[in-house]
């Protein structure tokens, strides 16, 4: 009897704090491995490599909190990156190109929002189709080759370091983090998002303007995805249609790992950051340990399945106890 | 949704008739329009060679799409088909030498069925009752199956011409014809007949509709929804395995990424055919229409010289459009 209780408690902790738990486990394993994992260079590199996904994840958090889902972020990311580089190669100033790319993200987000919210389509499938379409557009724009950038200032945008320590990319990520955190926590718009995700009907009858609010989350998600795309292109100094193939699902899974729920109404920016950090730490430590790329893919797949299953299981238990 | 099916039979009013005609014949109209336009612009379209070509292209996608139909009728979704397709193709072709061609065929089909079963076990164990949850779980499994295929094959493509054993079955599936029909097309007709009977005339087939319509109601009515969820994913795995065998027989090689893109194409075929994503509605016959449209579209665009990237984009656009129209019908 006692054993069952302890088991249940452990399961409760595992389902609630699974992200922190996973990070601690990996970090402890890495202590005993004889690698250069615990060096400032590697740790900053790890944060930098996960920053792009985090920028995308903060937008996705907003959408998931409001009860939607966006799988087109991978497509938005590659298209906006390619648009920036194409415009700059046509001798248009950098800032205008970047603004144009962000506008592309906002427009795609608005289309998603219109179709999902005002037309009542299933967000998962419609944004999957949208992502497919955007990948096609990206391939058409680049002929499926990576395209280089002619503007020498562009590469500095993400790679220059503040005080020679912190890469600009990380600073952008932190800025987006604070903006989204502020929106979700301290504005009526953010609080309304929680209400809508928690119970759509109740939110509607309490006088919240549900339709524009929910559609707006998609627009913001589109803009953050476009920003991620611009930063990615700047980091690699090239645009390619193949970068975003698995991004959407990895980011969504990462956000769910952090504790945001598919059902909506639960979640926050710090949780998403921790969730994405799990993937960053996992990837980095697997590289450090020299694990075969295909095996890495299996491990990542199993981690995704395990975490989503735990998330579902937690909700199932909740349903049954109430 | 299930109640709506029963109601439609009793009170056929004007609005329902319009809706049904719109839903069923929009695809037919699109197919007819596509055939007419292409045969005017490009006379090569109507030659026997091209028709045989279309019939062969039909094989792999329709198998996967038929399995996917049941998953979608049951109110779920299966993104793992691309992984299963690659894994089954790679494993089957490598086992022809040690096990003989019949043995490899049996192992391949069993492997695909098992992968589908494994999906259902995970979904049932975690209590995922929503389409979104199933989507992410099956996506994760797709990554796992795909990576297994890569590890098993070492990332290399295996040619059938290099297999030092008798491969007559696969050659027949790939290139054989009976009269004017290709063998893969006959396989499809047999599968369609069996699945149609299963869908309409058996108890288990009917429960899939009720599960998709309303899970809680179905469970309270005494239907084993867990059994039907297991069934839909197992069927999907089985049909995907058959699709994999048809596919690598036709292209006479199996690469570990051969199945890429089949999941979205299969969903596209099912949705364009008129099976609704909400579940509880649809038919394998509609999927046949949807697949015909998808295959004809890529054939026509190829003949008209449209680039592959543009085709990919158009497929995405059609998927978005089809889902949009689909949801408008339910308003």
XYZ file of C-alpha atoms in Angstrom:
653
model
C 0.000 0.000 0.000
C 2.751 2.380 1.007
C 4.749 1.437 -2.066
C 1.876 2.346 -4.351
C 1.584 5.761 -2.686
C 5.274 6.489 -3.161
C 5.010 5.335 -6.760
C 2.040 7.624 -7.308
C 3.870 10.557 -5.750
C 6.913 9.949 -7.928
C 4.670 9.740 -10.974
C 3.028 13.021 -9.970
C 6.396 14.738 -9.679
C 7.513 13.217 -12.967
C 4.410 14.444 -14.772
C 4.578 17.935 -13.294
C 8.284 18.773 -13.291
C 9.399 16.493 -16.106
C 11.445 19.160 -17.878
C 13.569 20.162 -14.892
C 13.959 16.499 -13.994
C 15.170 15.637 -17.501
C 17.714 18.483 -17.502
C 19.065 17.460 -14.079
C 19.411 13.829 -15.204
C 21.330 14.812 -18.329
C 23.560 17.275 -16.452
C 24.424 14.640 -13.843
C 25.259 12.108 -16.553
C 27.507 14.689 -18.213
C 29.435 15.268 -14.962
C 30.668 11.687 -15.124
C 31.480 11.778 -18.827
C 34.974 12.813 -19.751
C 34.023 15.530 -22.226
C 34.342 19.292 -22.531
C 30.680 19.760 -21.708
C 31.267 22.051 -18.710
C 33.235 24.746 -20.468
C 32.020 28.322 -20.916
C 32.487 28.032 -24.669
C 30.317 24.944 -24.962
C 27.606 26.224 -22.646
C 27.289 29.516 -24.546
C 27.303 27.614 -27.815
C 24.506 25.429 -26.518
C 22.390 28.438 -25.489
C 23.061 30.057 -28.842
C 22.054 26.994 -30.820
C 18.798 26.646 -28.909
C 18.001 30.391 -29.048
C 16.335 30.247 -32.475
C 13.997 27.493 -31.354
C 13.271 29.431 -28.160
C 12.292 32.557 -30.094
C 9.816 30.412 -32.029
C 8.687 28.670 -28.870
C 7.607 31.868 -27.107
C 5.181 32.646 -29.931
C 3.917 29.065 -29.927
C 3.364 29.308 -26.161
C 0.962 32.191 -26.707
C -0.981 30.222 -29.325
C -1.111 27.058 -27.208
C -2.214 28.997 -24.123
C -5.128 30.419 -26.111
C -6.096 26.889 -27.159
C -4.762 26.901 -30.724
C -1.777 25.228 -32.357
C 0.603 26.367 -35.059
C 2.572 23.838 -37.115
C 3.390 26.303 -39.904
C 6.223 28.001 -37.970
C 8.861 25.914 -39.773
C 7.543 27.159 -43.106
C 7.299 30.772 -41.907
C 10.857 30.540 -40.574
C 12.448 29.439 -43.856
C 10.341 31.745 -46.052
C 11.115 34.836 -43.971
C 14.820 34.030 -43.888
C 14.888 33.600 -47.661
C 12.826 36.769 -48.218
C 15.306 38.806 -46.132
C 18.296 37.539 -48.074
C 16.588 37.873 -51.467
C 15.626 41.481 -50.731
C 19.099 42.341 -49.461
C 20.667 40.791 -52.535
C 18.439 43.156 -54.530
C 20.240 46.047 -52.767
C 17.446 46.919 -50.385
C 18.681 48.150 -46.952
C 18.943 45.534 -44.237
C 16.385 46.951 -41.834
C 13.717 47.301 -44.526
C 14.338 43.694 -45.642
C 13.974 42.469 -42.082
C 10.780 44.441 -41.588
C 9.443 42.968 -44.834
C 10.235 39.470 -43.575
C 8.447 40.159 -40.290
C 5.492 41.445 -42.303
C 5.429 38.152 -44.235
C 5.267 36.309 -40.914
C 2.461 38.550 -39.680
C 0.458 38.037 -42.896
C 0.799 34.252 -42.752
C -0.151 34.371 -39.077
C -3.197 36.483 -39.956
C -4.267 33.949 -42.605
C -3.839 31.132 -40.081
C -5.816 33.095 -37.527
C -8.594 33.855 -40.000
C -8.926 30.226 -41.108
C -8.703 28.755 -37.616
C -10.683 31.268 -35.587
C -13.206 32.832 -37.939
C -13.747 29.793 -40.149
C -13.538 27.199 -37.395
C -11.043 24.827 -39.032
C -8.936 22.301 -37.147
C -5.717 24.232 -36.327
C -3.385 21.212 -36.445
C -4.170 20.161 -39.969
C -4.695 23.584 -41.491
C -1.348 24.871 -40.211
C 0.334 21.621 -41.314
C -0.969 22.295 -44.829
C 0.103 25.920 -44.565
C 3.614 24.836 -43.553
C 3.746 22.469 -46.530
C 2.723 25.293 -48.852
C 5.325 27.661 -47.400
C 8.074 25.045 -47.756
C 7.041 24.723 -51.412
C 7.262 28.502 -51.812
C 10.700 28.505 -50.177
C 11.893 25.755 -52.544
C 10.527 27.653 -55.508
C 12.268 30.878 -54.389
C 15.660 29.232 -53.905
C 15.469 26.360 -56.409
C 16.093 24.162 -53.328
C 19.701 25.392 -53.056
C 21.059 27.354 -50.108
C 21.441 30.990 -51.175
C 24.276 33.172 -49.820
C 23.882 36.760 -48.668
C 25.772 39.639 -50.297
C 25.411 42.102 -47.431
C 28.424 41.756 -45.091
C 26.591 43.438 -42.190
C 23.871 40.799 -42.061
C 26.044 38.042 -40.645
C 27.086 40.357 -37.789
C 23.459 40.790 -36.707
C 23.292 37.445 -34.931
C 26.942 36.541 -34.484
C 28.455 39.708 -32.988
C 29.023 39.489 -29.270
C 28.126 42.026 -26.630
C 31.197 42.634 -24.381
C 32.771 39.775 -26.392
C 30.786 37.238 -24.370
C 27.090 37.195 -25.119
C 26.056 36.685 -28.758
C 23.442 39.138 -30.067
C 21.202 36.196 -30.889
C 20.901 35.342 -27.211
C 20.079 38.980 -26.419
C 17.285 38.956 -29.026
C 16.002 35.721 -27.514
C 15.964 37.234 -24.023
C 14.194 40.346 -25.323
C 11.475 38.222 -26.970
C 11.215 36.230 -23.750
C 10.550 39.337 -21.660
C 8.065 40.755 -24.185
C 6.017 37.539 -24.325
C 6.285 37.055 -20.576
C 5.053 40.619 -20.039
C 2.173 40.127 -22.503
C 1.041 36.889 -20.901
C 1.405 38.007 -17.303
C 0.692 41.707 -17.080
C -1.660 42.667 -19.916
C -5.388 42.074 -20.161
C -4.761 40.542 -23.603
C -2.537 37.871 -22.044
C -4.946 37.150 -19.206
C -7.747 36.843 -21.762
C -5.661 34.270 -23.637
C -5.570 32.083 -20.509
C -9.318 32.484 -20.094
C -10.018 31.537 -23.709
C -7.742 28.509 -23.572
C -9.186 27.409 -20.246
C -12.800 27.485 -21.316
C -13.834 29.055 -24.594
C -17.535 29.303 -23.830
C -17.070 30.777 -20.372
C -14.620 33.354 -21.748
C -17.109 34.257 -24.463
C -19.966 34.781 -22.052
C -17.806 36.779 -19.639
C -17.546 39.405 -22.328
C -14.073 38.702 -23.660
C -13.741 39.513 -27.341
C -12.701 35.940 -28.083
C -12.351 35.950 -31.865
C -9.876 38.869 -32.331
C -7.909 37.845 -29.242
C -7.392 34.283 -30.432
C -6.597 35.397 -33.991
C -4.057 37.886 -32.625
C -2.100 35.055 -30.965
C -1.543 33.530 -34.408
C -0.302 36.864 -35.779
C 2.174 37.260 -32.900
C 3.312 33.658 -33.403
C 3.858 34.405 -37.110
C 5.979 37.443 -36.243
C 8.167 35.561 -33.743
C 8.605 32.715 -36.245
C 9.681 35.240 -38.889
C 12.095 36.832 -36.403
C 13.513 33.366 -35.725
C 13.922 32.848 -39.464
C 15.759 36.164 -39.890
C 18.102 35.345 -36.998
C 18.734 31.842 -38.356
C 19.639 33.182 -41.798
C 21.872 35.763 -40.171
C 23.583 33.146 -37.995
C 24.317 30.876 -40.964
C 24.629 33.735 -43.477
C 22.488 31.771 -45.923
C 18.893 30.871 -46.583
C 17.745 27.356 -47.383
C 14.376 25.659 -47.711
C 15.460 22.573 -45.768
C 16.120 24.117 -42.333
C 12.523 24.066 -41.155
C 11.557 20.455 -41.878
C 11.157 19.292 -38.305
C 11.217 22.640 -36.502
C 7.465 22.916 -35.997
C 7.101 19.601 -34.226
C 10.281 19.945 -32.165
C 9.244 23.404 -30.963
C 5.684 22.320 -30.161
C 6.958 19.269 -28.308
C 9.494 21.415 -26.451
C 6.776 23.796 -25.335
C 4.648 20.893 -24.133
C 7.671 19.431 -22.333
C 7.914 22.679 -20.409
C 4.428 22.218 -19.049
C 2.183 24.076 -21.486
C -0.751 21.881 -22.330
C -2.320 21.166 -25.728
C -5.686 21.621 -24.085
C -4.929 25.317 -23.574
C -5.115 27.627 -20.588
C -1.890 26.417 -18.941
C 1.669 27.513 -19.608
C 4.089 30.420 -19.543
C 7.200 31.724 -21.263
C 9.713 30.576 -18.587
C 8.272 27.048 -18.717
C 8.669 26.978 -22.485
C 12.262 28.175 -22.194
C 13.014 25.271 -19.841
C 11.221 22.838 -22.156
C 13.282 23.889 -25.141
C 16.424 23.790 -23.010
C 15.801 20.048 -22.535
C 16.167 19.548 -26.282
C 19.200 21.842 -26.427
C 20.973 20.068 -23.563
C 20.058 16.646 -24.949
C 21.323 17.462 -28.444
C 24.525 19.036 -27.169
C 25.376 16.252 -24.755
C 24.645 13.575 -27.359
C 27.017 15.357 -29.748
C 29.598 15.590 -26.973
C 29.318 11.875 -26.268
C 29.793 11.192 -29.972
C 26.530 9.346 -30.471
C 25.715 8.349 -34.053
C 23.387 10.820 -35.822
C 20.750 8.195 -36.578
C 20.744 6.977 -32.982
C 20.335 10.596 -31.894
C 17.250 10.770 -34.076
C 15.800 7.680 -32.366
C 16.550 9.074 -28.909
C 14.944 12.382 -29.786
C 11.883 10.574 -31.164
C 11.538 8.446 -28.043
C 11.917 11.499 -25.806
C 9.173 13.312 -27.748
C 6.831 10.311 -27.551
C 7.559 9.738 -23.870
C 6.932 13.355 -22.951
C 3.707 13.684 -24.953
C 2.503 10.368 -23.480
C 3.263 11.623 -19.955
C 1.403 14.855 -20.719
C -1.646 12.930 -21.965
C -1.441 10.534 -19.049
C -1.415 13.405 -16.554
C -4.543 14.839 -18.147
C -6.222 11.423 -18.205
C -5.622 11.007 -14.467
C -7.039 14.466 -13.872
C -10.145 13.588 -15.896
C -10.661 10.413 -13.930
C -10.122 11.867 -10.446
C -12.530 14.775 -10.934
C -21.888 13.069 -36.199
C -23.111 9.488 -36.160
C -26.612 10.682 -35.419
C -26.416 12.924 -38.401
C -25.787 9.912 -40.642
C -28.910 8.210 -39.364
C -30.952 11.398 -39.627
C -29.928 12.005 -43.204
C -31.546 8.758 -44.243
C -34.851 9.665 -42.632
C -35.355 13.267 -43.543
C -33.787 14.024 -46.891
C -34.548 17.698 -47.217
C -33.372 20.072 -49.876
C -30.386 21.427 -47.945
C -29.048 17.964 -47.252
C -29.329 16.978 -50.897
C -27.385 20.060 -51.961
C -24.742 19.366 -49.331
C -24.359 15.745 -50.341
C -24.135 16.577 -54.035
C -21.624 19.324 -53.301
C -19.504 17.043 -51.156
C -19.561 14.009 -53.425
C -19.399 15.557 -56.844
C -17.036 18.463 -56.321
C -14.119 16.024 -56.515
C -15.596 14.356 -59.598
C -16.034 17.740 -61.258
C -12.446 18.662 -60.409
C -11.182 15.358 -61.857
C -13.227 15.816 -65.055
C -12.046 19.408 -65.455
C -8.423 18.378 -64.931
C -8.654 15.575 -67.515
C -10.350 17.797 -70.116
C -7.953 20.725 -69.731
C -4.825 18.575 -69.752
C -5.890 16.467 -72.734
C -6.518 19.642 -74.732
C -3.241 21.294 -73.769
C -1.094 18.141 -73.849
C -2.309 15.319 -76.162
C 0.205 12.886 -74.658
C -2.008 12.677 -71.578
C -4.539 10.321 -73.148
C -2.037 7.781 -74.536
C -2.049 4.187 -73.247
C 1.498 4.591 -71.947
C 0.525 7.468 -69.701
C -2.599 5.664 -68.487
C -0.527 2.639 -67.450
C 1.870 5.027 -65.760
C -0.972 6.633 -63.775
C -2.290 3.193 -62.822
C 1.143 2.232 -61.436
C 1.555 5.515 -59.555
C -1.822 4.820 -58.004
C -0.569 1.755 -56.139
C 1.449 2.927 -53.117
C -0.505 6.076 -52.282
C -3.948 4.469 -52.445
C -2.871 1.672 -50.072
C -1.635 4.167 -47.482
C -4.663 6.402 -48.003
C -7.124 3.516 -47.562
C -5.575 2.714 -44.192
C -5.536 6.400 -43.262
C -9.265 6.640 -44.070
C -10.165 4.417 -41.129
C -7.889 6.355 -38.776
C -9.551 9.619 -39.798
C -13.077 8.135 -39.628
C -12.188 7.046 -36.089
C -11.379 10.661 -35.244
C -7.592 10.258 -35.057
C -4.664 10.863 -37.353
C -1.562 8.843 -38.229
C 1.634 10.660 -39.186
C 3.799 7.579 -38.666
C 3.047 6.095 -42.102
C 6.116 7.701 -43.668
C 8.369 6.035 -41.100
C 6.617 2.658 -41.374
C 6.789 2.836 -45.174
C 10.563 3.379 -45.148
C 11.203 0.753 -42.470
C 9.112 -1.961 -44.151
C 10.627 -1.278 -47.577
C 14.208 -1.419 -46.279
C 13.671 -4.506 -44.125
C 11.720 -6.468 -46.758
C 14.236 -5.928 -49.532
C 17.150 -6.935 -47.305
C 15.407 -10.150 -46.205
C 14.744 -11.454 -49.713
C 18.156 -13.167 -49.834
C 18.118 -14.926 -46.434
C 14.411 -15.754 -46.186
C 13.299 -16.076 -49.787
C 10.794 -13.738 -51.361
C 7.655 -15.123 -49.702
C 9.278 -15.099 -46.269
C 10.417 -11.504 -46.728
C 6.929 -10.507 -47.832
C 5.359 -12.060 -44.742
C 7.924 -10.521 -42.392
C 7.447 -7.107 -44.018
C 3.674 -7.182 -43.668
C 3.904 -8.416 -40.075
C 6.421 -5.662 -39.258
C 4.151 -2.936 -40.631
C 1.149 -4.328 -38.782
C 3.166 -4.488 -35.573
C 4.328 -0.869 -35.952
C 0.703 0.201 -36.349
C -0.266 -1.866 -33.326
C 2.546 -0.276 -31.302
C 1.130 3.184 -32.104
C -2.264 2.159 -30.788
C -0.717 0.691 -27.629
C 1.065 3.978 -26.903
C -2.049 6.018 -27.614
C -4.241 3.836 -25.418
C -1.695 3.611 -22.597
C -1.320 7.375 -22.404
C -5.047 7.953 -22.792
C -4.646 10.274 -25.782
C -8.200 10.824 -26.945
C -7.647 13.932 -29.046
C -6.518 14.204 -32.638
C -3.728 16.598 -31.657
C -2.259 14.240 -29.075
C -2.344 11.350 -31.520
C -0.725 13.588 -34.119
C 2.292 14.303 -31.941
C 2.668 10.733 -30.688
C 2.561 9.288 -34.191
C 4.943 11.981 -35.401
C 7.432 10.993 -32.711
C 7.014 7.337 -33.680
C 7.575 8.281 -37.312
C 10.955 9.751 -36.344
C 11.782 6.540 -34.478
C 10.755 4.240 -37.356
C 12.554 6.452 -39.874
C 15.744 6.410 -37.792
C 15.481 2.609 -37.408
C 15.262 2.341 -41.190
C 18.367 4.525 -41.527
C 20.313 2.485 -38.977
C 19.187 -0.849 -40.423
C 20.238 0.104 -43.935
C 23.270 2.137 -42.867
C 21.804 5.039 -44.830
C 22.280 3.232 -48.137
C 19.751 2.581 -50.890
C 19.345 -1.084 -51.719
C 18.799 -1.972 -55.380
C 16.555 -4.880 -56.223
C 18.695 -5.770 -59.261
C 21.595 -6.545 -56.898
C 19.591 -9.071 -54.871
C 20.961 -12.532 -55.648
C 17.698 -14.376 -55.193
C 14.453 -14.927 -57.040
C 12.423 -11.694 -57.003
C 9.634 -12.739 -59.375
C 6.796 -11.719 -57.005
C 8.093 -8.183 -56.720
C 8.702 -7.956 -60.445
C 5.109 -9.040 -61.056
C 3.787 -6.473 -58.587
C 5.956 -3.773 -60.071
C 5.547 -4.286 -63.787
C 3.150 -7.177 -64.438
C -0.176 -6.690 -66.173
C -3.361 -8.735 -66.469
C -5.179 -7.642 -69.601
C -5.116 -3.865 -69.483
C -4.897 -3.644 -65.690
C -1.583 -3.639 -63.867
C -1.111 -6.141 -61.041
C -0.775 -3.409 -58.407
C -4.105 -2.010 -59.572
C -5.740 -5.414 -59.116
C -4.202 -5.610 -55.620
C -5.798 -2.255 -54.916
C -9.208 -3.440 -56.181
C -9.069 -6.516 -53.938
C -8.088 -4.409 -50.903
C -10.819 -1.904 -51.695
C -13.445 -4.650 -51.909
C -12.356 -6.216 -48.617
C -12.177 -2.892 -46.801
C -15.522 -1.777 -48.216
C -17.172 -4.932 -46.920
C -15.386 -4.481 -43.587
C -16.479 -0.851 -43.357
C -20.146 -1.375 -44.204
C -21.092 -4.935 -43.362
C -19.212 -5.874 -40.209
C -19.869 -4.951 -36.597
C -16.273 -3.820 -35.997
C -16.378 -1.626 -39.077
C -19.516 0.132 -37.909
C -18.094 0.737 -34.436
C -15.267 2.768 -35.991
C -17.836 5.308 -37.187
C -19.429 5.510 -33.757
C -16.026 5.900 -32.084
C -15.199 8.765 -34.420
C -18.591 10.378 -33.976
C -18.550 10.664 -30.203
C -16.180 8.616 -28.062
C -18.016 9.141 -24.787
C -21.394 8.312 -26.295
C -19.971 5.237 -28.014
C -18.391 4.028 -24.779
C -21.609 4.554 -22.823
C -23.488 2.675 -25.520
C -21.328 -0.353 -24.738
C -18.915 -0.194 -27.640
C -15.306 -1.220 -27.029
C -13.699 1.986 -28.238
C -10.271 0.760 -27.164
C -10.682 -2.210 -29.466
C -11.666 -0.037 -32.402
C -8.748 2.347 -31.785
C -6.358 -0.620 -31.808
C -8.028 -1.830 -34.983
C -7.757 1.437 -36.927
C -4.053 1.851 -36.247
C -3.340 -1.810 -36.984
C -5.183 -1.560 -40.302
C -3.256 1.597 -41.091
C 0.029 -0.209 -40.374
C -1.001 -3.212 -42.478
C -2.050 -1.102 -45.454
C 1.121 0.975 -45.181
C 3.196 -2.225 -45.296
C 1.355 -3.286 -48.460
C 1.939 0.199 -49.853
C 5.656 -0.103 -49.078
C 5.885 -3.396 -50.971
C 4.054 -1.986 -53.991
C 6.242 1.128 -53.865
C 9.646 -0.539 -53.799
C 8.540 -3.126 -56.359
C 7.686 -0.293 -58.725
C 10.851 1.741 -58.235
C 12.971 -1.485 -57.850
C 14.966 0.035 -54.994
C 14.406 0.841 -51.333
C 15.963 3.921 -49.790
C 15.613 4.590 -46.046
C 13.773 7.852 -46.784
C 11.487 6.389 -49.462
C 8.324 7.146 -47.471
C 8.941 10.862 -47.016
C 5.879 12.958 -47.801
C 3.459 10.037 -47.947
C 1.736 11.019 -44.698
C 0.693 14.446 -45.961
C -0.229 13.065 -49.384
C -2.388 10.379 -47.792
C -4.141 12.885 -45.521
C -4.594 15.130 -48.553
C -6.140 12.277 -50.549
C -8.519 11.361 -47.733
C -9.622 14.926 -47.010
C -9.980 15.934 -50.660
C -12.162 12.856 -51.130
C -14.631 14.245 -48.620
C -13.944 12.321 -45.405
C -14.207 14.885 -42.625
C -11.374 15.326 -40.145
C -13.767 15.533 -37.205
C -14.427 11.816 -37.583
C -17.484 9.628 -37.779
C -17.987 10.336 -41.432
C -16.488 9.195 -44.708
C -15.837 6.135 -46.799
C -13.049 4.266 -48.554
C -14.779 4.988 -51.872
C -14.356 8.727 -51.280
C -10.670 8.150 -50.638
C -10.400 6.484 -54.046
C -11.776 9.665 -55.638
C -9.425 11.829 -53.575
C -6.389 9.737 -54.487
C -7.370 9.828 -58.159
C -7.405 13.617 -57.989
C -4.017 13.821 -56.250
C -2.354 11.374 -58.667
C -3.922 12.952 -61.755
C -2.889 16.383 -60.549
C 0.783 15.486 -60.200
C 0.690 13.616 -63.536
C -0.881 16.584 -65.312
C 1.498 19.081 -63.723
C 4.448 16.878 -64.692
C 3.214 16.722 -68.289
C 2.716 20.479 -68.323
C 6.288 20.924 -67.071
C 5.494 22.546 -63.713
C 8.455 22.294 -61.322
C 8.363 19.831 -58.421
C 8.621 22.675 -55.889
C 5.617 24.405 -57.395
C 3.694 21.119 -57.194
C 4.571 20.780 -53.518
C 3.288 24.282 -52.916
C 0.074 23.602 -54.811
C -0.541 20.417 -52.811
C -0.231 22.405 -49.597
C -2.606 25.028 -50.975
C -5.129 22.360 -51.986
C -4.891 20.764 -48.544
C -5.643 24.109 -46.876
C -8.471 24.798 -49.320
C -9.999 21.336 -48.924
C -10.010 21.566 -45.137
C -11.448 25.050 -45.308
C -14.310 23.937 -47.594
C -14.766 20.889 -45.397
C -15.234 22.980 -42.270
C -17.534 25.427 -44.041
C -19.866 22.568 -44.884
C -20.241 21.813 -41.212
C -21.215 25.327 -40.203
